[in-house]
Amino acid sequence: MPNKKTINTYNLGVDIGSTTMKVAIIDDNNNLIFSDYRRHNANIRHTARTIIGAMYNQLGTCRLRVMITGSVGMGYAERLGFNFAQEVVAAAEVVKQNYPNVHTFIDMGGEDSKMIFFNEGKVPDIRMNGSCAGGTGAFIDQTATLLGVDTAELNSLAEKATTIYPIASRCGVFSKTDIQNLLARNVSRADIAASMFNAVAMQVITSLSRGMEIKPKLFFCGGPFAYLPELKKHFQRLLQLEDSDCILPDNAQIIPALGCALLAKTECQKSTRIGKLIYLLRYADEELTLNYANQLQPLFSDEPDFNNWLKNKTIHNITTSELIDSEPTEYYLGVDSGSTTTKIILLNKEGKIAYSYYRRNEGDSFNAFYNAMQQMRQSVKHPENIIIRRSCATGYGENLLKTAFNLDYGIVETMAHFSAAKAVNPAVSFVLDIGGQDMKAIFVENGSIRRIEINEACSSGCGSFIETFANMLNYPVAEFARMACFAHHPYDLGTRCTVFMNSKVKQAMREGASVDDIAAGFSYSVIKNCLFKVMKLRNISELGNHIVVQGGTFRNLSIVRAMELLTGCDVSFSNIPELMGAYGAALYAIHNS
């Protein structure tokens, strides 16, 4: 009889974290024969299919003992029937077997950080961060977004730094203020990048050591340490350590997965054919049924329903006109100088928009406005014929611009937005404006403002709330919002702040929610946070029947629709929601000319 072909059995460790999936396969001699590390962008099944495909191409038919870990891994381990190990236990196994002289272990992931203290003859002392995202990879990602670079570029920037500035590392929300202030002071991006690494190192050391002595040898692991060498240098500088005191292994980014593979070799009694894994992942929709109860009403039943809604939606189109420079022509300038963006509108005497401008101001309101006006003048052949009859500023930089450029008027932001809302709907009863980091709610009675609510320290009802998570999952905000429109089972993420929402998103991923369902959940949460968390609304009837929404966030139609479903009212908006502050300022300039 012919000999049966021998099928090799290997040990597979899988680490599914909040932002990445890591895989390690070792043979029974502990040789690493396959590894992978990639962002999953909340699409766990697709990422797993891709990795398993690469695994099969390299190893062929084999059997695998499987152990899973990670903040998102538990739910998948349970549904697939595989063993689960807590990630610090898995990581500690690598140290125990391969690095017996290590005293302190520091691991940094996408949204968590861990420190383990090893003492001979004692149980390892394990410390983890709580609900705060400070001192994590997500904090680093948010800084990269603020600086307009990818995460890898932060490292090369930090290498050129000459000065370290204090930056709050409690969370991305509070750090934005510090970073924007540094940008406004023309501090170099190199110094900001290095200052951020310093803040991360300080946060991890102070929040996790808590009285324990951090002494060599130190073992560093996690994606940030693997791909950002400058980060490790800041830890060494703060702890006054030499290179010889530290270990950064070749596979620092997959240590918990490698630990799982080591544990699988001794603790998993059963093995699974690689073909069975491919089958489970290929037919995931049948095998992994949704098991979460907190589902919300879909924003739209299907794409035709969305298209029909959009066709019948009353969108107030503010008319435009050509910017005439062939002869002297008078215009009215409105500028909304916000904390993160600068918006400009030129109206002609009929109130039509002849020119508009919207850009991030990189923390420099003065130059943002100056460059906008220069760009406008360069767009015509005869700029001397563009005559600004009256001008009005509003927003964060109102006083600065009014004084520096001798503008005619300044107007309180809420009044600018109220004037613009009345142009959309003269019977307006409630205005909700959601910007990048602020929110304004205006209650109107008998044509006059009755009450105004603004957010103070909380950013959970703002555009940056959804932008942060879209970026985290590696989707453009517009695509993220469009996906939300067609979600079948929106996941109820509740009303939480940006930091605490991380844990809710991880729970959703563990329970099998798709990216579409998570995106739809965010659209609901933006409005819920505004109405019920920030404004503490008790009764929807307070809003009246004529709601107008504005601000760049409402470019996302999923959020407009969530507002309608949560209030039961038809909602009005314009074709320029992100420019309404500038439009209101320009209207003020016309009416006071």
JSON list of C-alpha atoms in Angstrom, two decimals, residues 328-506:
[
{"chain": "A", "resi": 328, "resn": "PRO", "atom": "CA", "xyz": [-15.47, 97.56, -10.54]},
{"chain": "A", "resi": 329, "resn": "THR", "atom": "CA", "xyz": [-17.98, 95.42, -8.62]},
{"chain": "A", "resi": 330, "resn": "GLU", "atom": "CA", "xyz": [-18.98, 95.56, -4.96]},
{"chain": "A", "resi": 331, "resn": "TYR", "atom": "CA", "xyz": [-19.08, 92.46, -2.75]},
{"chain": "A", "resi": 332, "resn": "TYR", "atom": "CA", "xyz": [-19.81, 91.63, 0.88]},
{"chain": "A", "resi": 333, "resn": "LEU", "atom": "CA", "xyz": [-17.30, 89.51, 2.75]},
{"chain": "A", "resi": 334, "resn": "GLY", "atom": "CA", "xyz": [-18.13, 87.05, 5.52]},
{"chain": "A", "resi": 335, "resn": "VAL", "atom": "CA", "xyz": [-15.39, 85.08, 7.30]},
{"chain": "A", "resi": 336, "resn": "ASP", "atom": "CA", "xyz": [-15.81, 82.35, 9.90]},
{"chain": "A", "resi": 337, "resn": "SER", "atom": "CA", "xyz": [-12.44, 81.86, 11.60]},
{"chain": "A", "resi": 338, "resn": "GLY", "atom": "CA", "xyz": [-12.86, 78.63, 13.54]},
{"chain": "A", "resi": 339, "resn": "SER", "atom": "CA", "xyz": [-10.50, 76.76, 15.85]},
{"chain": "A", "resi": 340, "resn": "THR", "atom": "CA", "xyz": [-9.53, 74.31, 13.11]},
{"chain": "A", "resi": 341, "resn": "THR", "atom": "CA", "xyz": [-10.83, 75.75, 9.82]},
{"chain": "A", "resi": 342, "resn": "THR", "atom": "CA", "xyz": [-11.25, 79.06, 8.04]},
{"chain": "A", "resi": 343, "resn": "LYS", "atom": "CA", "xyz": [-14.34, 79.68, 5.88]},
{"chain": "A", "resi": 344, "resn": "ILE", "atom": "CA", "xyz": [-14.88, 82.66, 3.56]},
{"chain": "A", "resi": 345, "resn": "ILE", "atom": "CA", "xyz": [-17.85, 83.75, 1.46]},
{"chain": "A", "resi": 346, "resn": "LEU", "atom": "CA", "xyz": [-18.22, 86.71, -0.93]},
{"chain": "A", "resi": 347, "resn": "LEU", "atom": "CA", "xyz": [-21.80, 87.72, -1.69]},
{"chain": "A", "resi": 348, "resn": "ASN", "atom": "CA", "xyz": [-22.84, 90.05, -4.48]},
{"chain": "A", "resi": 349, "resn": "LYS", "atom": "CA", "xyz": [-25.50, 92.71, -3.85]},
{"chain": "A", "resi": 350, "resn": "GLU", "atom": "CA", "xyz": [-28.26, 90.18, -4.78]},
{"chain": "A", "resi": 351, "resn": "GLY", "atom": "CA", "xyz": [-27.03, 87.87, -1.99]},
{"chain": "A", "resi": 352, "resn": "LYS", "atom": "CA", "xyz": [-25.61, 85.23, -4.36]},
{"chain": "A", "resi": 353, "resn": "ILE", "atom": "CA", "xyz": [-22.34, 83.50, -3.57]},
{"chain": "A", "resi": 354, "resn": "ALA", "atom": "CA", "xyz": [-19.61, 84.73, -5.92]},
{"chain": "A", "resi": 355, "resn": "TYR", "atom": "CA", "xyz": [-16.71, 83.06, -4.10]},
{"chain": "A", "resi": 356, "resn": "SER", "atom": "CA", "xyz": [-16.24, 80.57, -1.25]},
{"chain": "A", "resi": 357, "resn": "TYR", "atom": "CA", "xyz": [-13.24, 79.10, 0.55]},
{"chain": "A", "resi": 358, "resn": "TYR", "atom": "CA", "xyz": [-12.86, 76.32, 3.15]},
{"chain": "A", "resi": 359, "resn": "ARG", "atom": "CA", "xyz": [-9.51, 75.13, 4.50]},
{"chain": "A", "resi": 360, "resn": "ARG", "atom": "CA", "xyz": [-7.89, 73.84, 7.68]},
{"chain": "A", "resi": 361, "resn": "ASN", "atom": "CA", "xyz": [-6.01, 76.69, 9.30]},
{"chain": "A", "resi": 362, "resn": "GLU", "atom": "CA", "xyz": [-3.26, 74.57, 10.93]},
{"chain": "A", "resi": 363, "resn": "GLY", "atom": "CA", "xyz": [-3.60, 76.64, 14.12]},
{"chain": "A", "resi": 364, "resn": "ASP", "atom": "CA", "xyz": [-2.79, 79.92, 12.34]},
{"chain": "A", "resi": 365, "resn": "SER", "atom": "CA", "xyz": [-5.96, 82.01, 11.87]},
{"chain": "A", "resi": 366, "resn": "PHE", "atom": "CA", "xyz": [-4.08, 85.09, 10.66]},
{"chain": "A", "resi": 367, "resn": "ASN", "atom": "CA", "xyz": [-2.21, 83.47, 7.78]},
{"chain": "A", "resi": 368, "resn": "ALA", "atom": "CA", "xyz": [-5.15, 81.23, 6.89]},
{"chain": "A", "resi": 369, "resn": "PHE", "atom": "CA", "xyz": [-7.31, 84.31, 6.21]},
{"chain": "A", "resi": 370, "resn": "TYR", "atom": "CA", "xyz": [-4.48, 86.19, 4.48]},
{"chain": "A", "resi": 371, "resn": "ASN", "atom": "CA", "xyz": [-3.75, 83.23, 2.16]},
{"chain": "A", "resi": 372, "resn": "ALA", "atom": "CA", "xyz": [-7.47, 82.82, 1.42]},
{"chain": "A", "resi": 373, "resn": "MET", "atom": "CA", "xyz": [-7.79, 86.42, 0.29]},
{"chain": "A", "resi": 374, "resn": "GLN", "atom": "CA", "xyz": [-4.61, 86.13, -1.78]},
{"chain": "A", "resi": 375, "resn": "GLN", "atom": "CA", "xyz": [-5.91, 83.00, -3.42]},
{"chain": "A", "resi": 376, "resn": "MET", "atom": "CA", "xyz": [-9.21, 84.75, -4.23]},
{"chain": "A", "resi": 377, "resn": "ARG", "atom": "CA", "xyz": [-7.41, 87.70, -5.86]},
{"chain": "A", "resi": 378, "resn": "GLN", "atom": "CA", "xyz": [-5.14, 85.38, -7.84]},
{"chain": "A", "resi": 379, "resn": "SER", "atom": "CA", "xyz": [-8.20, 83.62, -9.27]},
{"chain": "A", "resi": 380, "resn": "VAL", "atom": "CA", "xyz": [-9.19, 86.70, -11.32]},
{"chain": "A", "resi": 381, "resn": "LYS", "atom": "CA", "xyz": [-7.39, 88.82, -13.93]},
{"chain": "A", "resi": 382, "resn": "HIS", "atom": "CA", "xyz": [-8.28, 92.21, -12.45]},
{"chain": "A", "resi": 383, "resn": "PRO", "atom": "CA", "xyz": [-8.30, 91.91, -8.64]},
{"chain": "A", "resi": 384, "resn": "GLU", "atom": "CA", "xyz": [-8.39, 95.71, -8.34]},
{"chain": "A", "resi": 385, "resn": "ASN", "atom": "CA", "xyz": [-12.01, 95.56, -9.57]},
{"chain": "A", "resi": 386, "resn": "ILE", "atom": "CA", "xyz": [-13.05, 93.35, -6.62]},
{"chain": "A", "resi": 387, "resn": "ILE", "atom": "CA", "xyz": [-14.34, 95.93, -4.12]},
{"chain": "A", "resi": 388, "resn": "ILE", "atom": "CA", "xyz": [-15.21, 94.77, -0.60]},
{"chain": "A", "resi": 389, "resn": "ARG", "atom": "CA", "xyz": [-18.14, 97.08, 0.29]},
{"chain": "A", "resi": 390, "resn": "ARG", "atom": "CA", "xyz": [-18.56, 95.71, 3.83]},
{"chain": "A", "resi": 391, "resn": "SER", "atom": "CA", "xyz": [-16.95, 92.86, 5.79]},
{"chain": "A", "resi": 392, "resn": "CYS", "atom": "CA", "xyz": [-17.83, 90.87, 8.89]},
{"chain": "A", "resi": 393, "resn": "ALA", "atom": "CA", "xyz": [-15.97, 88.24, 10.92]},
{"chain": "A", "resi": 394, "resn": "THR", "atom": "CA", "xyz": [-17.21, 85.61, 13.34]},
{"chain": "A", "resi": 395, "resn": "GLY", "atom": "CA", "xyz": [-15.80, 82.61, 15.15]},
{"chain": "A", "resi": 396, "resn": "TYR", "atom": "CA", "xyz": [-12.73, 81.78, 17.22]},
{"chain": "A", "resi": 397, "resn": "GLY", "atom": "CA", "xyz": [-10.50, 84.33, 15.40]},
{"chain": "A", "resi": 398, "resn": "GLU", "atom": "CA", "xyz": [-13.09, 87.12, 15.08]},
{"chain": "A", "resi": 399, "resn": "ASN", "atom": "CA", "xyz": [-11.30, 89.75, 17.16]},
{"chain": "A", "resi": 400, "resn": "LEU", "atom": "CA", "xyz": [-7.87, 88.96, 15.71]},
{"chain": "A", "resi": 401, "resn": "LEU", "atom": "CA", "xyz": [-9.01, 89.28, 12.10]},
{"chain": "A", "resi": 402, "resn": "LYS", "atom": "CA", "xyz": [-11.24, 92.31, 12.70]},
{"chain": "A", "resi": 403, "resn": "THR", "atom": "CA", "xyz": [-8.33, 94.19, 14.27]},
{"chain": "A", "resi": 404, "resn": "ALA", "atom": "CA", "xyz": [-5.51, 92.95, 12.03]},
{"chain": "A", "resi": 405, "resn": "PHE", "atom": "CA", "xyz": [-7.34, 93.44, 8.71]},
{"chain": "A", "resi": 406, "resn": "ASN", "atom": "CA", "xyz": [-9.59, 96.35, 9.67]},
{"chain": "A", "resi": 407, "resn": "LEU", "atom": "CA", "xyz": [-12.82, 94.47, 8.96]},
{"chain": "A", "resi": 408, "resn": "ASP", "atom": "CA", "xyz": [-16.04, 96.43, 9.43]},
{"chain": "A", "resi": 409, "resn": "TYR", "atom": "CA", "xyz": [-17.99, 94.20, 11.80]},
{"chain": "A", "resi": 410, "resn": "GLY", "atom": "CA", "xyz": [-17.69, 91.33, 14.21]},
{"chain": "A", "resi": 411, "resn": "ILE", "atom": "CA", "xyz": [-20.65, 89.16, 15.08]},
{"chain": "A", "resi": 412, "resn": "VAL", "atom": "CA", "xyz": [-21.17, 86.51, 17.75]},
{"chain": "A", "resi": 413, "resn": "GLU", "atom": "CA", "xyz": [-21.01, 83.03, 16.22]},
{"chain": "A", "resi": 414, "resn": "THR", "atom": "CA", "xyz": [-24.48, 82.00, 17.33]},
{"chain": "A", "resi": 415, "resn": "MET", "atom": "CA", "xyz": [-26.03, 85.07, 15.71]},
{"chain": "A", "resi": 416, "resn": "ALA", "atom": "CA", "xyz": [-24.20, 84.36, 12.44]},
{"chain": "A", "resi": 417, "resn": "HIS", "atom": "CA", "xyz": [-25.52, 80.79, 12.40]},
{"chain": "A", "resi": 418, "resn": "PHE", "atom": "CA", "xyz": [-29.02, 81.93, 13.38]},
{"chain": "A", "resi": 419, "resn": "SER", "atom": "CA", "xyz": [-29.10, 84.45, 10.50]},
{"chain": "A", "resi": 420, "resn": "ALA", "atom": "CA", "xyz": [-27.95, 81.77, 8.06]},
{"chain": "A", "resi": 421, "resn": "ALA", "atom": "CA", "xyz": [-30.56, 79.31, 9.38]},
{"chain": "A", "resi": 422, "resn": "LYS", "atom": "CA", "xyz": [-33.36, 81.85, 8.86]},
{"chain": "A", "resi": 423, "resn": "ALA", "atom": "CA", "xyz": [-32.27, 82.12, 5.21]},
{"chain": "A", "resi": 424, "resn": "VAL", "atom": "CA", "xyz": [-32.79, 78.34, 4.93]},
{"chain": "A", "resi": 425, "resn": "ASN", "atom": "CA", "xyz": [-36.11, 78.28, 6.77]},
{"chain": "A", "resi": 426, "resn": "PRO", "atom": "CA", "xyz": [-37.67, 81.59, 7.97]},
{"chain": "A", "resi": 427, "resn": "ALA", "atom": "CA", "xyz": [-39.88, 79.61, 10.40]},
{"chain": "A", "resi": 428, "resn": "VAL", "atom": "CA", "xyz": [-36.87, 77.90, 12.03]},
{"chain": "A", "resi": 429, "resn": "SER", "atom": "CA", "xyz": [-37.56, 76.69, 15.58]},
{"chain": "A", "resi": 430, "resn": "PHE", "atom": "CA", "xyz": [-34.23, 75.00, 16.34]},
{"chain": "A", "resi": 431, "resn": "VAL", "atom": "CA", "xyz": [-30.73, 75.22, 14.89]},
{"chain": "A", "resi": 432, "resn": "LEU", "atom": "CA", "xyz": [-28.08, 72.56, 15.47]},
{"chain": "A", "resi": 433, "resn": "ASP", "atom": "CA", "xyz": [-24.58, 73.40, 14.27]},
{"chain": "A", "resi": 434, "resn": "ILE", "atom": "CA", "xyz": [-21.91, 70.72, 14.61]},
{"chain": "A", "resi": 435, "resn": "GLY", "atom": "CA", "xyz": [-18.34, 71.69, 13.81]},
{"chain": "A", "resi": 436, "resn": "GLY", "atom": "CA", "xyz": [-15.07, 69.83, 14.20]},
{"chain": "A", "resi": 437, "resn": "GLN", "atom": "CA", "xyz": [-14.64, 70.44, 17.93]},
{"chain": "A", "resi": 438, "resn": "ASP", "atom": "CA", "xyz": [-17.68, 72.44, 18.97]},
{"chain": "A", "resi": 439, "resn": "MET", "atom": "CA", "xyz": [-21.46, 72.29, 18.90]},
{"chain": "A", "resi": 440, "resn": "LYS", "atom": "CA", "xyz": [-24.06, 75.05, 19.11]},
{"chain": "A", "resi": 441, "resn": "ALA", "atom": "CA", "xyz": [-27.76, 74.51, 19.70]},
{"chain": "A", "resi": 442, "resn": "ILE", "atom": "CA", "xyz": [-30.10, 77.49, 19.25]},
{"chain": "A", "resi": 443, "resn": "PHE", "atom": "CA", "xyz": [-33.71, 77.33, 20.48]},
{"chain": "A", "resi": 444, "resn": "VAL", "atom": "CA", "xyz": [-35.97, 79.82, 18.70]},
{"chain": "A", "resi": 445, "resn": "GLU", "atom": "CA", "xyz": [-39.38, 81.12, 19.73]},
{"chain": "A", "resi": 446, "resn": "ASN", "atom": "CA", "xyz": [-41.48, 83.65, 17.77]},
{"chain": "A", "resi": 447, "resn": "GLY", "atom": "CA", "xyz": [-38.54, 84.46, 15.51]},
{"chain": "A", "resi": 448, "resn": "SER", "atom": "CA", "xyz": [-36.15, 85.28, 18.36]},
{"chain": "A", "resi": 449, "resn": "ILE", "atom": "CA", "xyz": [-33.47, 83.28, 20.16]},
{"chain": "A", "resi": 450, "resn": "ARG", "atom": "CA", "xyz": [-34.87, 81.90, 23.40]},
{"chain": "A", "resi": 451, "resn": "ARG", "atom": "CA", "xyz": [-31.94, 79.78, 24.58]},
{"chain": "A", "resi": 452, "resn": "ILE", "atom": "CA", "xyz": [-28.45, 78.77, 23.45]},
{"chain": "A", "resi": 453, "resn": "GLU", "atom": "CA", "xyz": [-26.53, 75.63, 24.44]},
{"chain": "A", "resi": 454, "resn": "ILE", "atom": "CA", "xyz": [-22.87, 75.01, 23.57]},
{"chain": "A", "resi": 455, "resn": "ASN", "atom": "CA", "xyz": [-20.53, 72.18, 24.46]},
{"chain": "A", "resi": 456, "resn": "GLU", "atom": "CA", "xyz": [-17.75, 72.98, 26.89]},
{"chain": "A", "resi": 457, "resn": "ALA", "atom": "CA", "xyz": [-15.19, 70.26, 27.66]},
{"chain": "A", "resi": 458, "resn": "CYS", "atom": "CA", "xyz": [-16.95, 67.37, 25.89]},
{"chain": "A", "resi": 459, "resn": "SER", "atom": "CA", "xyz": [-16.27, 66.74, 22.19]},
{"chain": "A", "resi": 460, "resn": "SER", "atom": "CA", "xyz": [-18.52, 63.67, 21.90]},
{"chain": "A", "resi": 461, "resn": "GLY", "atom": "CA", "xyz": [-21.19, 65.45, 19.85]},
{"chain": "A", "resi": 462, "resn": "CYS", "atom": "CA", "xyz": [-18.75, 66.98, 17.37]},
{"chain": "A", "resi": 463, "resn": "GLY", "atom": "CA", "xyz": [-17.38, 66.23, 13.94]},
{"chain": "A", "resi": 464, "resn": "SER", "atom": "CA", "xyz": [-14.01, 65.13, 15.33]},
{"chain": "A", "resi": 465, "resn": "PHE", "atom": "CA", "xyz": [-15.87, 62.36, 17.19]},
{"chain": "A", "resi": 466, "resn": "ILE", "atom": "CA", "xyz": [-16.82, 60.55, 13.98]},
{"chain": "A", "resi": 467, "resn": "GLU", "atom": "CA", "xyz": [-13.65, 61.67, 12.16]},
{"chain": "A", "resi": 468, "resn": "THR", "atom": "CA", "xyz": [-11.47, 60.09, 14.85]},
{"chain": "A", "resi": 469, "resn": "PHE", "atom": "CA", "xyz": [-13.07, 56.69, 14.47]},
{"chain": "A", "resi": 470, "resn": "ALA", "atom": "CA", "xyz": [-13.29, 56.82, 10.68]},
{"chain": "A", "resi": 471, "resn": "ASN", "atom": "CA", "xyz": [-9.54, 57.49, 10.62]},
{"chain": "A", "resi": 472, "resn": "MET", "atom": "CA", "xyz": [-8.93, 54.75, 13.18]},
{"chain": "A", "resi": 473, "resn": "LEU", "atom": "CA", "xyz": [-10.71, 52.26, 10.92]},
{"chain": "A", "resi": 474, "resn": "ASN", "atom": "CA", "xyz": [-8.85, 53.70, 7.90]},
{"chain": "A", "resi": 475, "resn": "TYR", "atom": "CA", "xyz": [-11.87, 55.08, 6.04]},
{"chain": "A", "resi": 476, "resn": "PRO", "atom": "CA", "xyz": [-12.42, 58.59, 4.65]},
{"chain": "A", "resi": 477, "resn": "VAL", "atom": "CA", "xyz": [-15.19, 60.26, 6.64]},
{"chain": "A", "resi": 478, "resn": "ALA", "atom": "CA", "xyz": [-17.44, 60.60, 3.56]},
{"chain": "A", "resi": 479, "resn": "GLU", "atom": "CA", "xyz": [-17.15, 56.89, 2.74]},
{"chain": "A", "resi": 480, "resn": "PHE", "atom": "CA", "xyz": [-17.67, 55.94, 6.40]},
{"chain": "A", "resi": 481, "resn": "ALA", "atom": "CA", "xyz": [-20.91, 57.97, 6.49]},
{"chain": "A", "resi": 482, "resn": "ARG", "atom": "CA", "xyz": [-22.16, 56.57, 3.18]},
{"chain": "A", "resi": 483, "resn": "MET", "atom": "CA", "xyz": [-21.57, 53.00, 4.42]},
{"chain": "A", "resi": 484, "resn": "ALA", "atom": "CA", "xyz": [-23.72, 53.87, 7.43]},
{"chain": "A", "resi": 485, "resn": "CYS", "atom": "CA", "xyz": [-26.67, 54.65, 5.15]},
{"chain": "A", "resi": 486, "resn": "PHE", "atom": "CA", "xyz": [-26.88, 51.04, 3.98]},
{"chain": "A", "resi": 487, "resn": "ALA", "atom": "CA", "xyz": [-26.20, 49.18, 7.24]},
{"chain": "A", "resi": 488, "resn": "HIS", "atom": "CA", "xyz": [-28.77, 46.46, 7.97]},
{"chain": "A", "resi": 489, "resn": "HIS", "atom": "CA", "xyz": [-28.14, 46.13, 11.73]},
{"chain": "A", "resi": 490, "resn": "PRO", "atom": "CA", "xyz": [-26.83, 49.44, 13.18]},
{"chain": "A", "resi": 491, "resn": "TYR", "atom": "CA", "xyz": [-25.02, 48.76, 16.44]},
{"chain": "A", "resi": 492, "resn": "ASP", "atom": "CA", "xyz": [-26.19, 50.87, 19.37]},
{"chain": "A", "resi": 493, "resn": "LEU", "atom": "CA", "xyz": [-22.99, 52.49, 20.65]},
{"chain": "A", "resi": 494, "resn": "GLY", "atom": "CA", "xyz": [-24.89, 54.61, 23.17]},
{"chain": "A", "resi": 495, "resn": "THR", "atom": "CA", "xyz": [-23.87, 58.09, 24.34]},
{"chain": "A", "resi": 496, "resn": "ARG", "atom": "CA", "xyz": [-20.23, 58.04, 25.34]},
{"chain": "A", "resi": 497, "resn": "CYS", "atom": "CA", "xyz": [-17.24, 60.31, 25.05]},
{"chain": "A", "resi": 498, "resn": "THR", "atom": "CA", "xyz": [-14.56, 59.72, 22.44]},
{"chain": "A", "resi": 499, "resn": "VAL", "atom": "CA", "xyz": [-12.26, 57.87, 24.84]},
{"chain": "A", "resi": 500, "resn": "PHE", "atom": "CA", "xyz": [-14.84, 55.53, 26.38]},
{"chain": "A", "resi": 501, "resn": "MET", "atom": "CA", "xyz": [-16.36, 54.77, 22.96]},
{"chain": "A", "resi": 502, "resn": "ASN", "atom": "CA", "xyz": [-13.21, 52.75, 22.16]},
{"chain": "A", "resi": 503, "resn": "SER", "atom": "CA", "xyz": [-14.32, 49.94, 24.45]},
{"chain": "A", "resi": 504, "resn": "LYS", "atom": "CA", "xyz": [-17.81, 49.95, 22.94]},
{"chain": "A", "resi": 505, "resn": "VAL", "atom": "CA", "xyz": [-16.40, 49.64, 19.41]},
{"chain": "A", "resi": 506, "resn": "LYS", "atom": "CA", "xyz": [-14.22, 46.71, 20.50]}
]
